[in-house]
Amino acid sequence: MFLVPSGIFYSCSTCGESVSLGEFDLIDSSITNWFPYINEDQLVFVNQHDEEITLVLKDRDLTKTQVSYRETCNEGFFDSSHEFYHADFFHTQYSAEYQGDQYKLDMYLYVNHINDLSQLTLYDQVTYNSGVYRSKDEPGVGGTVSHVASYRGVQIPNTYFEFLNWVEHSDSVEIRGKTYQDVFYFLRDGVPSLYVQKQKGVIAFAGFDGELWTIQ
């Protein structure tokens, strides 16, 4: 059995230090238009039977994270370096239990980048997730809507954003007798299961058995 002194890994290092590309904040309009959850501790929804459910804040994380942009050197497990940046990462989660079912809403807003471009091209991305769960053995009901919250002043073709292919858009949608303008939604088996509107966030989500909950 041969033992290799730990110091030998450092003496053979050729990659050098990782490099910071800077610190980036979310654009103010991204927060105003797509993340109305900074100070909300609960969200109230009503279904078509006028039953009410209150989803209570379970997690709020408004921080900066270190995001790797690209690897610049890799000489094995013990020697690598990359370019990275520090950027805003906002996350809130609301949940509730109602009639034995578990309800959960997750919202994310963060600075992201385009991997396929040689230069650091940033944009702000927002993602909304809904989920209703009955048991571990039964599939839940949910949806995901992701959108570009801000292009940060750069012209980026939408072909770079694969997540846009999974989101539907309508100029006008009627939900339980109320009309909403400029709505993004997710289709589950051909039926909308999550509705999102600018400046309001999640306006409706689906539950089991055709149930639809709308924001109050």
Coordinates of C-alpha atoms in Angstrom, one line a residue:
M1 CA 0.0 0.0 0.0
F2 CA 1.5 3.4 -1.0
L3 CA 0.6 6.6 0.6
V4 CA 0.9 9.9 -1.3
P5 CA 1.6 13.0 0.7
S6 CA -1.3 15.4 0.4
G7 CA 1.0 18.3 -0.5
I8 CA 1.9 16.8 -3.8
F9 CA -1.5 17.7 -5.2
Y10 CA -0.9 21.4 -4.5
S11 CA 2.7 21.3 -5.8
C12 CA 1.4 20.0 -9.2
S13 CA -1.4 22.5 -9.5
T14 CA -1.5 24.2 -12.9
C15 CA -5.0 25.7 -12.9
G16 CA -4.5 28.7 -10.7
E17 CA -7.3 30.6 -8.9
S18 CA -10.9 30.9 -9.9
V19 CA -11.8 34.4 -11.1
S20 CA -14.8 36.5 -10.0
L21 CA -16.6 38.3 -12.8
G22 CA -18.4 40.6 -10.4
E23 CA -21.5 41.0 -8.4
F24 CA -24.9 41.4 -10.0
D25 CA -28.2 42.6 -8.6
L26 CA -31.6 41.8 -10.0
I27 CA -33.1 44.6 -12.0
D28 CA -35.7 46.5 -10.0
S29 CA -38.4 46.0 -12.6
S30 CA -37.9 42.2 -12.3
I31 CA -38.8 42.4 -8.6
T32 CA -41.7 44.8 -9.1
N33 CA -43.2 43.0 -12.1
W34 CA -42.6 39.3 -11.2
F35 CA -42.0 38.8 -7.5
P36 CA -44.7 40.3 -5.3
Y37 CA -43.7 38.1 -2.5
I38 CA -41.1 40.1 -0.6
N39 CA -43.3 41.0 2.3
E40 CA -46.3 38.6 1.9
D41 CA -46.5 36.1 4.7
Q42 CA -49.6 34.3 3.5
L43 CA -51.6 33.8 0.3
V44 CA -55.4 33.2 0.3
F45 CA -57.1 31.2 -2.5
V46 CA -60.7 30.3 -3.0
N47 CA -62.1 27.4 -5.1
Q48 CA -65.3 27.2 -7.2
H49 CA -67.2 26.0 -4.1
D50 CA -66.2 29.2 -2.2
E51 CA -64.0 27.2 0.1
E52 CA -60.9 29.1 1.3
I53 CA -57.4 28.0 1.8
T54 CA -54.5 30.0 3.3
L55 CA -51.0 29.1 2.2
V56 CA -48.5 30.3 4.9
L57 CA -44.9 31.3 4.3
K58 CA -42.5 28.5 5.0
D59 CA -39.3 29.8 3.6
R60 CA -38.0 33.1 2.4
D61 CA -34.5 33.3 1.1
L62 CA -33.3 36.6 -0.3
T63 CA -29.6 36.2 -0.7
K64 CA -26.7 36.3 -3.1
T65 CA -25.2 33.0 -4.4
Q66 CA -22.0 32.2 -6.1
V67 CA -22.8 31.0 -9.7
S68 CA -20.3 29.3 -11.9
Y69 CA -20.2 30.8 -15.3
R70 CA -17.7 28.4 -17.0
E71 CA -14.8 26.1 -16.1
T72 CA -11.5 27.5 -17.3
C73 CA -9.2 24.7 -16.3
N74 CA -9.6 21.1 -15.2
E75 CA -6.6 18.9 -14.3
G76 CA -8.5 16.3 -12.4
F77 CA -10.5 16.1 -9.1
F78 CA -8.0 18.0 -7.1
D79 CA -7.2 20.8 -9.5
S80 CA -9.8 23.0 -11.4
S81 CA -10.7 26.6 -11.7
H82 CA -13.7 28.5 -13.1
E83 CA -15.1 31.9 -13.7
F84 CA -18.0 32.8 -11.3
Y85 CA -20.2 35.7 -10.3
H86 CA -22.2 36.6 -7.2
A87 CA -25.9 37.3 -7.9
D88 CA -29.2 37.8 -6.3
F89 CA -31.3 34.7 -5.6
F90 CA -34.8 35.2 -4.3
H91 CA -37.0 32.2 -3.2
T92 CA -40.3 32.0 -1.3
Q93 CA -42.3 28.9 -0.4
Y94 CA -45.9 28.8 0.8
S95 CA -47.7 25.7 2.0
A96 CA -50.9 24.4 3.6
E97 CA -52.8 21.3 4.5
Y98 CA -56.4 21.1 3.6
Q99 CA -58.8 18.2 3.8
G100 CA -55.8 15.8 3.9
D101 CA -54.1 17.2 0.8
Q102 CA -50.8 19.1 0.9
Y103 CA -50.5 22.4 -1.1
K104 CA -47.3 24.0 -2.0
L105 CA -46.2 27.1 -4.0
D106 CA -42.6 27.9 -4.8
M107 CA -41.4 31.1 -6.5
Y108 CA -37.8 31.8 -7.6
L109 CA -36.3 35.0 -9.1
Y110 CA -32.6 35.1 -9.9
V111 CA -29.9 36.3 -12.2
N112 CA -29.0 33.7 -14.9
H113 CA -26.8 33.5 -17.9
I114 CA -26.6 32.1 -21.4
N115 CA -24.2 29.2 -21.6
D116 CA -23.9 29.1 -25.4
L117 CA -22.5 32.7 -25.7
S118 CA -18.8 33.4 -25.4
Q119 CA -19.3 36.5 -23.3
L120 CA -21.1 36.8 -20.0
T121 CA -24.7 37.5 -21.1
L122 CA -27.0 37.8 -18.1
Y123 CA -30.8 37.9 -17.8
D124 CA -33.3 37.7 -14.9
Q125 CA -35.4 34.6 -14.7
V126 CA -38.5 33.9 -12.7
T127 CA -40.0 30.4 -12.0
Y128 CA -43.3 29.5 -10.4
N129 CA -44.1 26.0 -9.2
S130 CA -47.4 24.7 -7.9
G131 CA -48.1 21.3 -6.4
V132 CA -50.9 19.5 -4.7
Y133 CA -50.2 16.1 -3.1
R134 CA -52.6 13.5 -1.7
S135 CA -50.2 10.6 -0.8
K136 CA -46.8 9.3 -1.6
D137 CA -48.3 6.6 -3.8
E138 CA -50.4 9.0 -5.9
P139 CA -49.1 11.4 -8.5
G140 CA -49.6 15.1 -7.5
V141 CA -51.2 17.8 -9.5
G142 CA -49.0 20.8 -10.4
G143 CA -47.4 23.1 -13.0
T144 CA -44.4 25.2 -13.7
V145 CA -44.2 28.6 -15.4
S146 CA -40.8 30.1 -16.2
H147 CA -40.3 33.4 -17.8
V148 CA -37.6 36.0 -18.6
A149 CA -38.2 38.7 -16.1
S150 CA -35.7 41.1 -17.7
Y151 CA -33.3 40.9 -20.6
R152 CA -31.1 43.4 -18.8
G153 CA -30.8 45.6 -21.9
V154 CA -29.4 42.9 -24.2
Q155 CA -31.1 41.6 -27.3
I156 CA -31.3 37.9 -26.8
P157 CA -33.2 35.6 -29.2
N158 CA -35.9 33.6 -27.5
T159 CA -34.4 30.5 -29.1
Y160 CA -31.9 30.5 -26.2
F161 CA -34.7 30.0 -23.7
E162 CA -35.9 26.4 -23.9
F163 CA -38.2 26.9 -20.9
L164 CA -40.3 29.3 -22.9
N165 CA -41.5 26.3 -25.0
W166 CA -43.4 24.9 -22.1
V167 CA -45.3 28.0 -21.3
E168 CA -48.6 29.1 -23.0
H169 CA -49.6 32.8 -23.2
S170 CA -53.0 34.4 -23.7
D171 CA -53.9 38.1 -24.0
S172 CA -57.1 37.5 -22.1
V173 CA -58.2 34.6 -19.8
E174 CA -61.5 34.2 -17.9
I175 CA -61.2 32.3 -14.6
R176 CA -64.3 31.7 -12.6
G177 CA -66.1 34.7 -14.2
K178 CA -63.2 37.2 -13.9
T179 CA -61.1 38.3 -16.8
Y180 CA -57.4 38.5 -16.5
Q181 CA -55.1 40.2 -19.1
D182 CA -51.7 39.0 -20.4
V183 CA -51.6 35.6 -18.7
F184 CA -49.0 32.9 -18.8
Y185 CA -50.1 29.3 -18.0
F186 CA -48.9 25.7 -17.9
L187 CA -50.9 22.9 -19.5
R188 CA -51.1 19.5 -17.8
D189 CA -52.7 16.9 -20.0
G190 CA -54.1 19.7 -22.1
V191 CA -55.7 21.5 -19.2
P192 CA -54.3 24.7 -17.5
S193 CA -52.9 23.9 -14.1
L194 CA -51.1 27.1 -13.2
Y195 CA -51.8 30.7 -14.1
V196 CA -49.4 33.6 -13.7
Q197 CA -49.9 37.3 -14.3
K198 CA -47.4 40.1 -14.4
Q199 CA -47.3 42.1 -11.1
K200 CA -49.6 39.6 -9.4
G201 CA -47.6 36.3 -9.7
V202 CA -49.7 33.2 -9.2
I203 CA -53.4 34.0 -9.8
A204 CA -54.7 30.4 -10.0
F205 CA -53.7 26.8 -9.7
A206 CA -55.3 23.4 -10.1
G207 CA -56.0 20.8 -7.5
F208 CA -57.5 17.3 -7.7
D209 CA -60.8 16.4 -9.4
G210 CA -60.9 19.6 -11.5
E211 CA -60.6 21.9 -8.6
L212 CA -59.3 25.4 -9.4
W213 CA -58.0 27.8 -6.7
T214 CA -57.9 31.6 -7.5
I215 CA -56.0 34.3 -5.5
Q216 CA -58.0 36.7 -3.3

